[in-house]
Amino acid sequence: MNFFKATLLSFLSLVIFFNTFSQSSKSTSNDKAAGKILTGQLAPTPPMGFNTWNTFQTKINENMLKDMVDVFVSSGMRESGYQYFVLDDGWMAMERDQNGSLIADPVKFPHGMKAFADYVHSKGLKFGIYNCAGSKTCAGYPGTRGHEYEDARLYASWGVDFLKYDWCNTDSLNTPEAYKTMSAALKATGRPIVFSICEWGGHSPWLWAGGIGELYRTTGDIGLSFFANKNYGNWEAQSVISILDKQIPIRKYNGPNHWNDPDMLEVGNGMTYNEDKAHFSLWCMLAAPLAAGNDLRKMSTQTRDILTNKEMIAIDQDARGISAFKMVMPDSLEMWVKPLKNNELAICFLNRTGSSKKIDMDWKDFNLSDAQSGLEIHFDNQYFSLRDLWLKKDAGKTDKKLVREIASHEVIVFKLSPVVK
Ligand code: GLA
């Protein structure tokens, strides 16, 4: 089979467009000397954590969440790099108090939010919370509009380290301005708080969010489906594949401290093992934030092994922060390529079709070229060793043909390291 030489097409990667962001990560030595919080530097690699929404929606409470925090540690997730324990919508009482302050729902959190934040911190984790730029959150709880500075001060007093900020009930608000206001309010607290912008990609946040927040959602909400979107009447849940495809044209905007966020993980929530493995791998290939969204207390060994695959996580967390580009292959197979530091790279073969396929390829028949990262590989005169990141074993070199079965909705992921001849 020699299809590759002529047919591999890179869809992306002609121009580097980092100008928009280059200012955001700069700081002066004066700032450092003054001990100021250096904005735009809170997420040099994609943030990793857990978020309550995908499994629990607003049905959360202190006791079950404390159990979840405990499993976050005992399951090895903390040790694998997950850091943020984030409460999504539904944590607060339905009304602000007489002073206009948000309060934690007293039934769900009888000891208050500061006590819960302290518990999260006592386990060596960081604490995240949710609100919304509008008058109400998406689930109808009090929103932040008009209360930005006081809410930010409250969060800082509780020890919040991460704020997810949604976009429901915003009427005529100007999107970048609303997020700028909250970003300034967070910065004014003096506490480093990662700002997670969640306006679903409708206002192209990749063009303006660098320096305002560290991550920004790029699509509508993910649903529990690998291939097809699910229509719920007034909204459409995005499948893994549909979200993946939407990342292609915005790849160039992704990078340290300004991450394209393709939404939280559905791993462990009901897709097949191969689909979960593919979903996780593809998010790592995208250099995406990794927010587990499953019930940690009930996760199977398989789910835990996916979420804590350290070699796969290392691809996500690679210091260069470059998102993968896609190459099309014969027979509807795809190859996603992520340039890494030290001239290494990750290659993820994806079979998004409904039937099993065979990969049968001679590496030396093709080249890889990516203007954005400067990647230029000619496999006929450069050798790489192959490490299979799911079998967790070495898999020979690129001097031999690669022949493998790849099941429907499966991925095979290799890390390639240069070998001196
Ligand atoms: C929106 C967000 C979700 C979640 C819910 C909470 O739909 O996109 O991720 O935060 O609101 O109501």
Short mmCIF file of C-alpha atoms and ligand atoms in Angstrom, two decimals:
data_model
loop_
_atom_site.label_atom_id
_atom_site.label_comp_id
_atom_site.label_asym_id
_atom_site.label_seq_id
_atom_site.Cartn_x
_atom_site.Cartn_y
_atom_site.Cartn_z
CA MET A 1 0.00 0.00 0.00
CA ASN A 2 1.51 3.19 -1.08
CA PHE A 3 -1.34 5.67 -0.87
CA PHE A 4 0.37 7.92 1.53
CA LYS A 5 2.94 9.78 -0.44
CA ALA A 6 0.50 11.65 -2.56
CA THR A 7 -2.69 11.67 -0.58
CA LEU A 8 -1.84 12.91 2.89
CA LEU A 9 -3.23 16.37 3.26
CA SER A 10 -2.67 18.77 6.07
CA PHE A 11 -5.86 20.78 6.55
CA LEU A 12 -4.23 23.43 8.59
CA SER A 13 -1.16 25.22 9.66
CA LEU A 14 -0.18 27.83 7.11
CA VAL A 15 0.21 30.91 9.18
CA ILE A 16 1.18 31.47 12.75
CA PHE A 17 -1.23 33.86 14.38
CA PHE A 18 0.17 34.21 17.84
CA ASN A 19 0.34 38.00 17.80
CA THR A 20 -3.00 38.30 19.53
CA PHE A 21 -1.64 36.49 22.52
CA SER A 22 2.00 37.38 22.65
CA GLN A 23 1.38 40.34 24.93
CA SER A 24 -0.64 38.45 27.47
CA SER A 25 2.13 36.33 28.83
CA LYS A 26 4.71 39.08 29.15
CA SER A 27 5.66 40.57 32.47
CA THR A 28 8.37 42.87 33.62
CA SER A 29 10.90 42.31 36.36
CA ASN A 30 9.34 45.33 38.10
CA ASP A 31 6.07 43.45 38.36
CA LYS A 32 7.88 40.50 39.85
CA ALA A 33 9.78 42.69 42.29
CA ALA A 34 6.55 44.34 43.39
CA GLY A 35 5.10 40.89 44.05
CA LYS A 36 2.18 41.57 41.73
CA ILE A 37 0.16 38.72 40.44
CA LEU A 38 1.40 38.01 37.00
CA THR A 39 -1.69 37.74 34.93
CA GLY A 40 -1.91 35.44 31.98
CA GLN A 41 0.54 33.00 33.51
CA LEU A 42 -1.68 30.83 35.63
CA ALA A 43 -2.02 27.98 33.16
CA PRO A 44 1.22 27.30 31.31
CA THR A 45 -0.15 23.82 30.54
CA PRO A 46 -3.84 22.91 30.09
CA PRO A 47 -5.62 22.93 33.49
CA MET A 48 -6.62 19.47 34.77
CA GLY A 49 -9.32 18.67 37.28
CA PHE A 50 -12.83 17.47 37.95
CA ASN A 51 -16.15 19.25 37.38
CA THR A 52 -19.54 18.26 38.79
CA TRP A 53 -21.77 19.15 35.83
CA ASN A 54 -21.64 16.24 33.39
CA THR A 55 -22.82 13.71 35.96
CA PHE A 56 -24.60 15.61 38.70
CA GLN A 57 -25.88 18.86 37.19
CA THR A 58 -27.21 20.77 40.24
CA LYS A 59 -27.67 17.66 42.44
CA ILE A 60 -24.60 18.18 44.56
CA ASN A 61 -23.98 18.36 48.29
CA GLU A 62 -21.13 18.64 50.72
CA ASN A 63 -21.03 15.00 51.84
CA MET A 64 -20.94 13.38 48.43
CA LEU A 65 -18.46 15.96 47.20
CA LYS A 66 -16.14 15.31 50.11
CA ASP A 67 -16.22 11.61 49.22
CA MET A 68 -15.39 12.58 45.66
CA VAL A 69 -12.46 14.70 46.84
CA ASP A 70 -11.18 11.69 48.79
CA VAL A 71 -11.38 9.47 45.69
CA PHE A 72 -9.72 12.19 43.61
CA VAL A 73 -6.70 11.51 45.80
CA SER A 74 -6.98 7.75 46.48
CA SER A 75 -7.60 6.88 42.80
CA GLY A 76 -4.29 8.42 41.77
CA MET A 77 -5.86 11.32 39.88
CA ARG A 78 -4.09 13.96 41.95
CA GLU A 79 -0.82 12.13 41.50
CA SER A 80 -1.46 11.97 37.72
CA GLY A 81 -1.66 15.75 37.51
CA TYR A 82 -5.33 16.61 38.14
CA GLN A 83 -5.53 19.64 40.39
CA TYR A 84 -8.80 21.57 40.32
CA PHE A 85 -11.96 20.34 42.03
CA VAL A 86 -14.67 22.49 40.46
CA LEU A 87 -18.29 22.96 41.54
CA ASP A 88 -20.44 23.83 38.56
CA ASP A 89 -23.92 25.38 38.62
CA GLY A 90 -26.26 24.87 41.55
CA TRP A 91 -23.98 25.41 44.55
CA MET A 92 -25.62 28.60 45.74
CA ALA A 93 -28.90 29.56 47.39
CA MET A 94 -31.64 30.78 45.07
CA GLU A 95 -31.35 34.33 46.42
CA ARG A 96 -28.50 36.57 47.51
CA ASP A 97 -28.55 37.50 51.22
CA GLN A 98 -29.74 40.86 52.62
CA ASN A 99 -26.32 42.39 51.82
CA GLY A 100 -26.45 41.24 48.24
CA SER A 101 -23.85 38.52 48.81
CA LEU A 102 -24.01 35.08 47.28
CA ILE A 103 -24.37 32.30 49.81
CA ALA A 104 -23.89 28.57 49.48
CA ASP A 105 -27.15 26.61 49.54
CA PRO A 106 -27.48 25.95 53.30
CA VAL A 107 -29.02 22.51 52.74
CA LYS A 108 -26.42 21.34 50.24
CA PHE A 109 -23.52 22.95 52.10
CA PRO A 110 -24.50 23.19 55.79
CA HIS A 111 -20.97 24.17 56.78
CA GLY A 112 -20.70 26.88 54.14
CA MET A 113 -18.43 27.19 51.13
CA LYS A 114 -15.30 28.28 52.98
CA ALA A 115 -15.35 25.03 54.97
CA PHE A 116 -15.72 23.02 51.76
CA ALA A 117 -12.91 24.96 50.08
CA ASP A 118 -10.72 24.29 53.13
CA TYR A 119 -11.46 20.57 52.80
CA VAL A 120 -10.42 20.60 49.12
CA HIS A 121 -7.23 22.49 49.97
CA SER A 122 -6.45 20.15 52.88
CA LYS A 123 -6.10 17.36 50.29
CA GLY A 124 -3.54 19.28 48.29
CA LEU A 125 -6.03 20.28 45.58
CA LYS A 126 -7.25 23.59 44.22
CA PHE A 127 -10.83 24.73 44.45
CA GLY A 128 -13.01 25.94 41.60
CA ILE A 129 -16.49 27.41 41.47
CA TYR A 130 -19.04 28.53 38.85
CA ASN A 131 -21.11 31.57 38.06
CA CYS A 132 -22.43 33.40 35.07
CA ALA A 133 -22.08 36.81 33.41
CA GLY A 134 -25.86 37.17 33.18
CA SER A 135 -28.54 38.00 35.73
CA LYS A 136 -29.08 34.30 36.39
CA THR A 137 -27.01 31.19 35.78
CA CYS A 138 -28.08 28.70 33.15
CA ALA A 139 -29.86 26.67 35.86
CA GLY A 140 -31.63 29.78 37.23
CA TYR A 141 -29.46 30.60 40.27
CA PRO A 142 -28.31 34.19 40.99
CA GLY A 143 -25.88 35.39 38.33
CA THR A 144 -23.07 37.87 38.76
CA ARG A 145 -24.17 40.73 36.49
CA GLY A 146 -23.70 43.96 38.45
CA HIS A 147 -21.95 42.15 41.34
CA GLU A 148 -18.63 41.36 39.67
CA TYR A 149 -16.27 42.93 42.19
CA GLU A 150 -18.11 41.81 45.32
CA ASP A 151 -18.49 38.23 44.02
CA ALA A 152 -14.79 38.13 43.13
CA ARG A 153 -13.87 39.34 46.64
CA LEU A 154 -16.14 36.71 48.17
CA TYR A 155 -14.55 33.94 46.10
CA ALA A 156 -11.08 35.12 47.07
CA SER A 157 -12.09 35.14 50.76
CA TRP A 158 -13.20 31.51 50.38
CA GLY A 159 -9.93 30.55 48.73
CA VAL A 160 -11.30 29.99 45.22
CA ASP A 161 -8.55 29.17 42.69
CA PHE A 162 -10.63 28.77 39.51
CA LEU A 163 -13.81 30.41 38.24
CA LYS A 164 -15.90 29.03 35.38
CA TYR A 165 -18.00 31.91 34.07
CA ASP A 166 -21.00 31.12 31.89
CA TRP A 167 -23.07 33.12 29.39
CA CYS A 168 -26.80 32.59 30.10
CA ASN A 169 -29.31 35.43 30.61
CA THR A 170 -26.90 38.06 29.38
CA ASP A 171 -29.39 40.02 27.21
CA SER A 172 -27.51 42.83 25.51
CA LEU A 173 -24.18 42.44 27.33
CA ASN A 174 -21.09 42.84 25.17
CA THR A 175 -19.26 39.54 25.42
CA PRO A 176 -15.57 40.53 25.52
CA GLU A 177 -16.40 43.49 27.80
CA ALA A 178 -18.36 41.33 30.25
CA TYR A 179 -15.50 38.85 30.50
CA LYS A 180 -12.96 41.68 30.78
CA THR A 181 -14.89 43.13 33.73
CA MET A 182 -14.93 39.84 35.62
CA SER A 183 -11.29 39.21 34.75
CA ALA A 184 -10.38 42.63 36.18
CA ALA A 185 -12.47 41.92 39.28
CA LEU A 186 -10.63 38.65 39.85
CA LYS A 187 -7.26 40.29 39.35
CA ALA A 188 -8.20 43.09 41.76
CA THR A 189 -8.60 40.53 44.56
CA GLY A 190 -4.87 39.86 44.50
CA ARG A 191 -5.52 36.10 44.51
CA PRO A 192 -4.43 34.05 41.50
CA ILE A 193 -7.70 32.69 40.11
CA VAL A 194 -7.78 30.83 36.82
CA PHE A 195 -10.58 32.29 34.71
CA SER A 196 -12.49 29.79 32.59
CA ILE A 197 -14.58 31.57 29.96
CA CYS A 198 -17.71 29.67 28.94
CA GLU A 199 -19.57 31.47 26.17
CA TRP A 200 -19.66 28.35 23.97
CA GLY A 201 -17.56 29.77 21.15
CA GLY A 202 -20.36 31.98 19.79
CA HIS A 203 -18.27 35.14 19.88
CA SER A 204 -14.97 33.60 18.73
CA PRO A 205 -13.20 33.89 22.10
CA TRP A 206 -9.99 32.55 20.54
CA LEU A 207 -9.69 36.01 18.95
CA TRP A 208 -9.94 38.06 22.16
CA ALA A 209 -9.81 35.90 25.29
CA GLY A 210 -6.03 35.56 25.60
CA GLY A 211 -4.98 37.64 28.60
CA ILE A 212 -8.60 37.83 29.86
CA GLY A 213 -8.96 34.19 30.78
CA GLU A 214 -6.75 31.14 30.74
CA LEU A 215 -9.24 28.91 28.90
CA TYR A 216 -12.35 29.48 26.84
CA ARG A 217 -14.99 27.06 25.68
CA THR A 218 -15.07 26.68 21.91
CA THR A 219 -18.41 24.90 21.43
CA GLY A 220 -21.82 24.20 22.92
CA ASP A 221 -22.13 21.58 25.63
CA ILE A 222 -20.76 18.10 25.15
CA GLY A 223 -23.25 15.22 25.42
CA LEU A 224 -22.82 11.53 26.01
CA SER A 225 -22.28 10.53 22.41
CA PHE A 226 -19.22 9.70 20.38
CA PHE A 227 -20.37 10.29 16.83
CA ALA A 228 -23.76 11.97 16.47
CA ASN A 229 -25.06 15.11 18.13
CA LYS A 230 -28.18 14.64 20.25
CA ASN A 231 -31.10 16.97 19.82
CA TYR A 232 -32.98 17.92 22.99
CA GLY A 233 -35.43 20.34 21.36
CA ASN A 234 -34.09 23.67 22.62
CA TRP A 235 -30.44 22.63 22.53
CA GLU A 236 -28.19 20.17 20.76
CA ALA A 237 -25.59 18.23 22.73
CA GLN A 238 -22.32 18.01 20.84
CA SER A 239 -20.71 14.64 20.19
CA VAL A 240 -17.01 14.00 20.71
CA ILE A 241 -16.42 13.90 16.95
CA SER A 242 -18.41 17.03 16.27
CA ILE A 243 -16.42 18.95 18.90
CA LEU A 244 -13.18 17.51 17.57
CA ASP A 245 -13.88 18.74 14.05
CA LYS A 246 -14.68 22.23 15.32
CA GLN A 247 -11.18 22.53 16.77
CA ILE A 248 -9.51 22.21 13.36
CA PRO A 249 -9.83 25.82 12.17
CA ILE A 250 -8.89 27.30 15.56
CA ARG A 251 -5.84 25.17 16.23
CA LYS A 252 -3.49 28.08 15.71
CA TYR A 253 -4.99 30.04 18.61
CA ASN A 254 -4.24 27.39 21.23
CA GLY A 255 -1.24 27.71 23.50
CA PRO A 256 0.16 28.28 26.98
CA ASN A 257 -2.13 30.39 29.20
CA HIS A 258 -4.86 30.66 26.53
CA TRP A 259 -6.38 27.28 25.90
CA ASN A 260 -9.12 26.36 23.47
CA ASP A 261 -11.52 24.40 25.70
CA PRO A 262 -13.49 21.67 23.87
CA ASP A 263 -15.54 21.03 27.06
CA MET A 264 -15.37 18.56 29.88
CA LEU A 265 -14.79 14.84 29.61
CA GLU A 266 -17.54 12.25 29.31
CA VAL A 267 -15.10 9.41 30.05
CA GLY A 268 -16.73 6.88 32.36
CA ASN A 269 -20.26 8.14 31.75
CA GLY A 270 -21.53 5.44 29.38
CA MET A 271 -19.69 5.37 26.06
CA THR A 272 -17.82 2.19 25.13
CA TYR A 273 -14.28 1.58 26.33
CA ASN A 274 -12.86 2.33 22.87
CA GLU A 275 -14.89 5.53 22.64
CA ASP A 276 -13.77 6.70 26.08
CA LYS A 277 -10.17 5.94 25.19
CA ALA A 278 -10.52 7.81 21.88
CA HIS A 279 -12.24 10.80 23.52
CA PHE A 280 -9.50 11.09 26.14
CA SER A 281 -6.67 10.61 23.63
CA LEU A 282 -8.07 13.17 21.23
CA TRP A 283 -8.47 15.76 23.98
CA CYS A 284 -4.82 15.12 24.90
CA MET A 285 -3.83 15.49 21.25
CA LEU A 286 -5.63 18.83 21.16
CA ALA A 287 -3.72 20.03 24.25
CA ALA A 288 -7.13 20.56 25.83
CA PRO A 289 -8.00 21.26 29.46
CA LEU A 290 -8.89 17.90 31.04
CA ALA A 291 -11.88 18.07 33.38
CA ALA A 292 -13.11 14.64 34.42
CA GLY A 293 -16.90 14.63 34.53
CA ASN A 294 -17.73 11.19 35.88
CA ASP A 295 -18.79 9.96 39.33
CA LEU A 296 -15.34 9.31 40.74
CA ARG A 297 -16.79 7.20 43.57
CA LYS A 298 -18.14 4.65 41.11
CA MET A 299 -15.49 4.63 38.41
CA SER A 300 -14.43 1.29 37.00
CA THR A 301 -10.81 0.24 36.81
CA GLN A 302 -10.96 0.81 33.05
CA THR A 303 -12.18 4.38 33.51
CA ARG A 304 -9.55 5.09 36.13
CA ASP A 305 -6.86 3.63 33.89
CA ILE A 306 -7.93 5.89 31.03
CA LEU A 307 -8.06 9.05 33.16
CA THR A 308 -4.73 8.32 34.82
CA ASN A 309 -2.70 7.18 31.81
CA LYS A 310 0.34 9.29 32.59
CA GLU A 311 2.02 8.85 29.23
CA MET A 312 -1.11 10.09 27.47
CA ILE A 313 -1.47 12.96 29.95
CA ALA A 314 2.15 13.95 29.26
CA ILE A 315 1.16 14.48 25.61
CA ASP A 316 -1.61 16.84 26.71
CA GLN A 317 0.70 18.66 29.11
CA ASP A 318 3.64 19.01 26.73
CA ALA A 319 5.29 22.38 27.36
CA ARG A 320 4.92 23.57 23.78
CA GLY A 321 1.13 23.49 24.07
CA ILE A 322 0.57 22.80 20.38
CA SER A 323 -2.69 21.33 19.23
CA ALA A 324 -2.63 18.40 16.80
CA PHE A 325 -3.31 18.76 13.09
CA LYS A 326 -5.20 16.23 11.04
CA MET A 327 -4.07 14.19 8.06
CA VAL A 328 -6.57 12.20 6.07
CA MET A 329 -5.70 8.63 5.22
CA PRO A 330 -7.17 6.10 2.84
CA ASP A 331 -10.29 4.22 3.86
CA SER A 332 -11.59 7.11 6.01
CA LEU A 333 -8.90 6.65 8.63
CA GLU A 334 -7.33 9.73 10.19
CA MET A 335 -3.98 10.51 11.64
CA TRP A 336 -3.70 13.35 14.17
CA VAL A 337 -0.18 14.68 14.67
CA LYS A 338 0.96 16.71 17.69
CA PRO A 339 4.44 18.24 17.69
CA LEU A 340 6.10 17.96 21.10
CA LYS A 341 9.20 19.37 22.75
CA ASN A 342 12.62 17.78 22.08
CA ASN A 343 11.71 17.01 18.46
CA GLU A 344 9.31 14.34 19.60
CA LEU A 345 5.75 13.98 18.36
CA ALA A 346 2.56 12.10 19.08
CA ILE A 347 0.53 10.40 16.38
CA CYS A 348 -3.02 9.28 17.02
CA PHE A 349 -4.71 7.06 14.45
CA LEU A 350 -8.48 7.44 14.62
CA ASN A 351 -11.13 5.21 13.12
CA ARG A 352 -14.31 7.26 13.33
CA THR A 353 -16.21 4.87 11.06
CA GLY A 354 -18.63 2.15 12.10
CA SER A 355 -16.43 -0.78 11.06
CA SER A 356 -13.01 -2.21 11.80
CA LYS A 357 -10.13 -1.16 9.54
CA LYS A 358 -6.60 -2.17 8.86
CA ILE A 359 -3.66 0.18 9.05
CA ASP A 360 -0.98 -1.07 6.68
CA MET A 361 1.59 1.58 6.00
CA ASP A 362 5.20 2.11 5.27
CA TRP A 363 6.44 5.16 7.15
CA LYS A 364 9.05 5.91 4.58
CA ASP A 365 6.37 6.62 2.02
CA PHE A 366 5.35 9.90 3.55
CA ASN A 367 6.43 13.23 4.97
CA LEU A 368 4.99 15.47 7.64
CA SER A 369 5.08 19.21 7.41
CA ASP A 370 3.53 21.81 9.69
CA ALA A 371 4.32 25.48 9.21
CA GLN A 372 2.82 26.50 12.58
CA SER A 373 5.19 24.40 14.64
CA GLY A 374 8.06 24.14 12.18
CA LEU A 375 7.67 20.36 12.06
CA GLU A 376 9.28 18.84 8.96
CA ILE A 377 9.76 15.10 8.84
CA HIS A 378 10.83 12.89 5.98
CA PHE A 379 10.41 9.35 7.19
CA ASP A 380 12.57 8.01 4.38
CA ASN A 381 15.68 9.51 5.97
CA GLN A 382 14.71 10.08 9.61
CA TYR A 383 13.99 7.28 12.07
CA PHE A 384 11.82 7.41 15.14
CA SER A 385 11.21 4.90 17.88
CA LEU A 386 7.56 4.19 18.60
CA ARG A 387 5.97 3.93 22.01
CA ASP A 388 2.38 2.67 22.10
CA LEU A 389 0.72 4.81 24.76
CA TRP A 390 -2.24 2.50 25.40
CA LEU A 391 -0.43 -0.84 25.24
CA LYS A 392 2.22 0.99 27.28
CA LYS A 393 5.08 -0.67 25.47
CA ASP A 394 7.71 0.04 22.88
CA ALA A 395 6.53 -0.78 19.38
CA GLY A 396 9.63 -0.83 17.20
CA LYS A 397 10.76 1.90 14.87
CA THR A 398 9.59 3.70 11.79
CA ASP A 399 12.00 1.66 9.66
CA LYS A 400 9.42 -1.16 9.67
CA LYS A 401 5.92 -1.19 8.23
CA LEU A 402 3.07 -0.55 10.61
CA VAL A 403 0.35 -3.17 10.35
CA ARG A 404 -2.46 -3.00 12.90
CA GLU A 405 -6.20 -3.59 13.20
CA ILE A 406 -8.11 -0.58 14.46
CA ALA A 407 -11.65 -1.18 15.68
CA SER A 408 -14.60 1.13 15.09
CA HIS A 409 -14.27 4.31 17.20
CA GLU A 410 -10.84 3.21 18.37
CA VAL A 411 -7.56 5.07 18.50
CA ILE A 412 -3.98 3.87 18.44
CA VAL A 413 -1.56 6.41 19.84
CA PHE A 414 2.21 6.47 19.46
CA LYS A 415 4.83 8.77 20.85
CA LEU A 416 7.68 9.11 18.36
CA SER A 417 11.21 9.93 19.51
CA PRO A 418 14.05 10.62 17.08
CA VAL A 419 16.66 7.87 16.75
CA VAL A 420 20.15 8.69 15.61
CA LYS A 421 21.07 6.30 12.79
C1 GLA B 1 -23.94 25.79 30.47
C2 GLA B 1 -22.48 25.36 30.40
C3 GLA B 1 -22.34 23.98 31.04
C4 GLA B 1 -22.80 24.03 32.48
C5 GLA B 1 -24.23 24.54 32.55
C6 GLA B 1 -24.67 24.84 33.97
O1 GLA B 1 -24.75 24.98 29.69
O2 GLA B 1 -22.04 25.34 29.08
O3 GLA B 1 -21.01 23.53 30.95
O4 GLA B 1 -21.94 24.87 33.20
O5 GLA B 1 -24.39 25.75 31.82
O6 GLA B 1 -25.97 25.34 34.05
#
